[in-house]
Amino acid sequence: MSFDPRLMHNGVKRKRIENEGCICSRNLEINNPSNQTNDHSFTRNSAFVRLPSTPSTFQSEVWQPRAETLYTPLQEDTMISTRNIEQISFSSGSFFIADTLGNYLNTQKGQVINLWKYDSDKKKLFIARSLLFTDAKVYDNVLLQLENI
């Protein structure tokens, strides 16, 4: 193999085209040359968790004790920042499902992820958002993202 001076870059570094910890289509193109995407296409250390809007994904911003929380469907794909989350807890069981207007529909089994924040006025933690997953695959995908934060 011989040296070819035409391949030299004159000492100039190439411009960076991706951000560390950022999900972007260019990053997927570089790391996945076949342009095949999958549900696990996120990078390590991202502060965001992607929640897909599926018929099995529900949320509540009004958490009630004793399993009385009413979960409404997640209506759009959502990215949740974990930077201000103090604590995350997990539970499973039967939960109340509502329609988009908040009217009770039924009870379903599933797994819940509770996102806790700190209230500096009350000086205690509270559940800011509770997420219910009735599909184990969707729940496992979100867990995988949380593990890679």
PDB file of C-alpha atoms in Angstrom:
ATOM      1  CA  MET A   1       0.000   0.000   0.000  1.00  0.00           C
ATOM      2  CA  SER A   2       1.469   3.357  -0.994  1.00  0.00           C
ATOM      3  CA  PHE A   3       0.915   6.859   0.354  1.00  0.00           C
ATOM      4  CA  ASP A   4      -1.414   9.051  -1.761  1.00  0.00           C
ATOM      5  CA  PRO A   5      -1.035  12.808  -0.996  1.00  0.00           C
ATOM      6  CA  ARG A   6      -4.412  13.543  -2.643  1.00  0.00           C
ATOM      7  CA  LEU A   7      -6.104  11.877   0.346  1.00  0.00           C
ATOM      8  CA  MET A   8      -4.638  14.383   2.821  1.00  0.00           C
ATOM      9  CA  HIS A   9      -7.072  16.911   4.306  1.00  0.00           C
ATOM     10  CA  ASN A  10      -4.502  19.706   4.627  1.00  0.00           C
ATOM     11  CA  GLY A  11      -4.616  19.465   8.428  1.00  0.00           C
ATOM     12  CA  VAL A  12      -8.226  20.622   8.594  1.00  0.00           C
ATOM     13  CA  LYS A  13     -10.559  18.512  10.689  1.00  0.00           C
ATOM     14  CA  ARG A  14     -13.886  17.585   9.203  1.00  0.00           C
ATOM     15  CA  LYS A  15     -16.896  19.348  10.650  1.00  0.00           C
ATOM     16  CA  ARG A  16     -18.849  17.362  13.222  1.00  0.00           C
ATOM     17  CA  ILE A  17     -22.281  16.451  11.878  1.00  0.00           C
ATOM     18  CA  GLU A  18     -23.868  14.925  14.977  1.00  0.00           C
ATOM     19  CA  ASN A  19     -24.337  15.864  18.611  1.00  0.00           C
ATOM     20  CA  GLU A  20     -23.481  13.527  21.453  1.00  0.00           C
ATOM     21  CA  GLY A  21     -26.562  12.426  23.355  1.00  0.00           C
ATOM     22  CA  CYS A  22     -28.837  13.685  20.590  1.00  0.00           C
ATOM     23  CA  ILE A  23     -31.262  11.743  18.480  1.00  0.00           C
ATOM     24  CA  CYS A  24     -31.203  12.954  14.912  1.00  0.00           C
ATOM     25  CA  SER A  25     -31.895  11.444  11.506  1.00  0.00           C
ATOM     26  CA  ARG A  26     -28.322  12.137  10.350  1.00  0.00           C
ATOM     27  CA  ASN A  27     -26.989  10.197  13.346  1.00  0.00           C
ATOM     28  CA  LEU A  28     -29.180   7.223  12.425  1.00  0.00           C
ATOM     29  CA  GLU A  29     -27.970   7.432   8.829  1.00  0.00           C
ATOM     30  CA  ILE A  30     -24.316   7.310   9.913  1.00  0.00           C
ATOM     31  CA  ASN A  31     -24.717   4.558  12.485  1.00  0.00           C
ATOM     32  CA  ASN A  32     -27.167   2.536  10.413  1.00  0.00           C
ATOM     33  CA  PRO A  33     -25.967   2.621   6.787  1.00  0.00           C
ATOM     34  CA  SER A  34     -28.761   0.329   5.594  1.00  0.00           C
ATOM     35  CA  ASN A  35     -31.226   3.061   6.706  1.00  0.00           C
ATOM     36  CA  GLN A  36     -33.170   0.524   8.730  1.00  0.00           C
ATOM     37  CA  THR A  37     -34.668   2.092  11.825  1.00  0.00           C
ATOM     38  CA  ASN A  38     -36.055   0.351  14.886  1.00  0.00           C
ATOM     39  CA  ASP A  39     -37.764   1.232  18.147  1.00  0.00           C
ATOM     40  CA  HIS A  40     -34.417   1.169  19.984  1.00  0.00           C
ATOM     41  CA  SER A  41     -32.838   3.967  17.906  1.00  0.00           C
ATOM     42  CA  PHE A  42     -31.769   6.262  20.726  1.00  0.00           C
ATOM     43  CA  THR A  43     -28.372   7.230  21.967  1.00  0.00           C
ATOM     44  CA  ARG A  44     -26.904   6.719  25.400  1.00  0.00           C
ATOM     45  CA  ASN A  45     -27.036   9.644  27.871  1.00  0.00           C
ATOM     46  CA  SER A  46     -29.984  11.374  26.246  1.00  0.00           C
ATOM     47  CA  ALA A  47     -32.047  13.223  28.859  1.00  0.00           C
ATOM     48  CA  PHE A  48     -35.261  12.509  26.967  1.00  0.00           C
ATOM     49  CA  VAL A  49     -37.505   9.468  26.984  1.00  0.00           C
ATOM     50  CA  ARG A  50     -39.654   8.846  23.920  1.00  0.00           C
ATOM     51  CA  LEU A  51     -43.234   7.776  24.604  1.00  0.00           C
ATOM     52  CA  PRO A  52     -45.115   6.477  21.583  1.00  0.00           C
ATOM     53  CA  SER A  53     -48.793   7.242  21.217  1.00  0.00           C
ATOM     54  CA  THR A  54     -50.240   3.737  21.103  1.00  0.00           C
ATOM     55  CA  PRO A  55     -53.601   2.295  22.162  1.00  0.00           C
ATOM     56  CA  SER A  56     -51.738   0.770  25.143  1.00  0.00           C
ATOM     57  CA  THR A  57     -50.079   3.938  26.504  1.00  0.00           C
ATOM     58  CA  PHE A  58     -51.876   6.108  29.062  1.00  0.00           C
ATOM     59  CA  GLN A  59     -50.990   9.018  31.338  1.00  0.00           C
ATOM     60  CA  SER A  60     -52.173  10.982  34.322  1.00  0.00           C
ATOM     61  CA  GLU A  61     -50.946  14.256  35.760  1.00  0.00           C
ATOM     62  CA  VAL A  62     -53.294  13.920  38.727  1.00  0.00           C
ATOM     63  CA  TRP A  63     -52.097  10.940  40.740  1.00  0.00           C
ATOM     64  CA  GLN A  64     -54.422   9.585  43.436  1.00  0.00           C
ATOM     65  CA  PRO A  65     -53.459   7.269  46.310  1.00  0.00           C
ATOM     66  CA  ARG A  66     -54.917   3.771  46.788  1.00  0.00           C
ATOM     67  CA  ALA A  67     -54.931   3.006  43.030  1.00  0.00           C
ATOM     68  CA  GLU A  68     -57.661   5.564  42.312  1.00  0.00           C
ATOM     69  CA  THR A  69     -55.803   7.330  39.498  1.00  0.00           C
ATOM     70  CA  LEU A  70     -57.733   7.667  36.233  1.00  0.00           C
ATOM     71  CA  TYR A  71     -55.488   7.251  33.175  1.00  0.00           C
ATOM     72  CA  THR A  72     -56.298   8.883  29.833  1.00  0.00           C
ATOM     73  CA  PRO A  73     -54.813   7.841  26.456  1.00  0.00           C
ATOM     74  CA  LEU A  74     -51.549   9.452  25.412  1.00  0.00           C
ATOM     75  CA  GLN A  75     -52.693  11.241  22.266  1.00  0.00           C
ATOM     76  CA  GLU A  76     -49.363  12.226  20.668  1.00  0.00           C
ATOM     77  CA  ASP A  77     -45.862  10.830  20.557  1.00  0.00           C
ATOM     78  CA  THR A  78     -44.127  12.597  23.423  1.00  0.00           C
ATOM     79  CA  MET A  79     -40.551  13.258  24.522  1.00  0.00           C
ATOM     80  CA  ILE A  80     -40.219  13.663  28.290  1.00  0.00           C
ATOM     81  CA  SER A  81     -37.186  15.393  29.756  1.00  0.00           C
ATOM     82  CA  THR A  82     -35.781  13.582  32.769  1.00  0.00           C
ATOM     83  CA  ARG A  83     -33.502  16.450  33.848  1.00  0.00           C
ATOM     84  CA  ASN A  84     -35.917  17.731  36.528  1.00  0.00           C
ATOM     85  CA  ILE A  85     -37.147  14.330  37.678  1.00  0.00           C
ATOM     86  CA  GLU A  86     -35.947  13.551  41.213  1.00  0.00           C
ATOM     87  CA  GLN A  87     -37.122   9.971  41.426  1.00  0.00           C
ATOM     88  CA  ILE A  88     -38.774   7.290  39.316  1.00  0.00           C
ATOM     89  CA  SER A  89     -40.909   4.498  40.785  1.00  0.00           C
ATOM     90  CA  PHE A  90     -42.545   1.460  39.223  1.00  0.00           C
ATOM     91  CA  SER A  91     -45.631  -0.592  39.990  1.00  0.00           C
ATOM     92  CA  SER A  92     -47.965  -3.069  38.359  1.00  0.00           C
ATOM     93  CA  GLY A  93     -51.572  -4.098  38.860  1.00  0.00           C
ATOM     94  CA  SER A  94     -55.030  -3.117  37.703  1.00  0.00           C
ATOM     95  CA  PHE A  95     -55.699   0.516  36.807  1.00  0.00           C
ATOM     96  CA  PHE A  96     -58.661   2.687  35.788  1.00  0.00           C
ATOM     97  CA  ILE A  97     -58.789   3.682  32.106  1.00  0.00           C
ATOM     98  CA  ALA A  98     -60.697   6.740  30.860  1.00  0.00           C
ATOM     99  CA  ASP A  99     -61.490   8.170  27.456  1.00  0.00           C
ATOM    100  CA  THR A 100     -59.908  11.403  26.228  1.00  0.00           C
ATOM    101  CA  LEU A 101     -62.526  13.420  28.144  1.00  0.00           C
ATOM    102  CA  GLY A 102     -61.757  11.672  31.433  1.00  0.00           C
ATOM    103  CA  ASN A 103     -64.851   9.439  31.545  1.00  0.00           C
ATOM    104  CA  TYR A 104     -64.218   6.010  33.095  1.00  0.00           C
ATOM    105  CA  LEU A 105     -64.199   3.166  30.537  1.00  0.00           C
ATOM    106  CA  ASN A 106     -62.785   0.056  32.211  1.00  0.00           C
ATOM    107  CA  THR A 107     -60.052  -1.445  34.356  1.00  0.00           C
ATOM    108  CA  GLN A 108     -56.934  -2.949  32.756  1.00  0.00           C
ATOM    109  CA  LYS A 109     -53.800  -4.666  33.994  1.00  0.00           C
ATOM    110  CA  GLY A 110     -50.494  -3.004  33.253  1.00  0.00           C
ATOM    111  CA  GLN A 111     -47.255  -1.460  34.470  1.00  0.00           C
ATOM    112  CA  VAL A 112     -46.887   2.100  35.754  1.00  0.00           C
ATOM    113  CA  ILE A 113     -43.908   4.445  35.783  1.00  0.00           C
ATOM    114  CA  ASN A 114     -44.254   7.370  38.202  1.00  0.00           C
ATOM    115  CA  LEU A 115     -42.125  10.484  37.641  1.00  0.00           C
ATOM    116  CA  TRP A 116     -41.478  12.331  40.903  1.00  0.00           C
ATOM    117  CA  LYS A 117     -40.515  15.992  41.293  1.00  0.00           C
ATOM    118  CA  TYR A 118     -39.604  18.038  44.339  1.00  0.00           C
ATOM    119  CA  ASP A 119     -41.962  20.785  45.530  1.00  0.00           C
ATOM    120  CA  SER A 120     -39.716  23.381  47.193  1.00  0.00           C
ATOM    121  CA  ASP A 121     -42.699  25.122  48.860  1.00  0.00           C
ATOM    122  CA  LYS A 122     -44.045  21.975  50.505  1.00  0.00           C
ATOM    123  CA  LYS A 123     -40.530  20.510  50.815  1.00  0.00           C
ATOM    124  CA  LYS A 124     -41.552  17.068  49.635  1.00  0.00           C
ATOM    125  CA  LEU A 125     -41.684  14.876  46.556  1.00  0.00           C
ATOM    126  CA  PHE A 126     -44.851  14.470  44.497  1.00  0.00           C
ATOM    127  CA  ILE A 127     -45.795  12.458  41.420  1.00  0.00           C
ATOM    128  CA  ALA A 128     -45.822  14.923  38.550  1.00  0.00           C
ATOM    129  CA  ARG A 129     -46.750  12.385  35.892  1.00  0.00           C
ATOM    130  CA  SER A 130     -47.816   8.773  35.956  1.00  0.00           C
ATOM    131  CA  LEU A 131     -47.530   6.611  32.848  1.00  0.00           C
ATOM    132  CA  LEU A 132     -49.465   3.383  32.340  1.00  0.00           C
ATOM    133  CA  PHE A 133     -48.490   0.734  29.794  1.00  0.00           C
ATOM    134  CA  THR A 134     -50.799  -2.174  29.024  1.00  0.00           C
ATOM    135  CA  ASP A 135     -48.433  -3.586  26.362  1.00  0.00           C
ATOM    136  CA  ALA A 136     -45.297  -5.181  27.829  1.00  0.00           C
ATOM    137  CA  LYS A 137     -43.213  -4.458  24.682  1.00  0.00           C
ATOM    138  CA  VAL A 138     -43.877  -0.712  24.875  1.00  0.00           C
ATOM    139  CA  TYR A 139     -43.122  -0.736  28.625  1.00  0.00           C
ATOM    140  CA  ASP A 140     -39.865  -2.660  28.072  1.00  0.00           C
ATOM    141  CA  ASN A 141     -38.798  -0.159  25.403  1.00  0.00           C
ATOM    142  CA  VAL A 142     -39.347   2.774  27.787  1.00  0.00           C
ATOM    143  CA  LEU A 143     -37.449   0.915  30.549  1.00  0.00           C
ATOM    144  CA  LEU A 144     -34.552   0.366  28.157  1.00  0.00           C
ATOM    145  CA  GLN A 145     -34.450   4.105  27.431  1.00  0.00           C
ATOM    146  CA  LEU A 146     -34.486   4.916  31.170  1.00  0.00           C
ATOM    147  CA  GLU A 147     -31.613   2.493  31.771  1.00  0.00           C
ATOM    148  CA  ASN A 148     -29.545   4.324  29.161  1.00  0.00           C
ATOM    149  CA  ILE A 149     -29.941   7.802  30.608  1.00  0.00           C
TER     150      ILE A 149
END
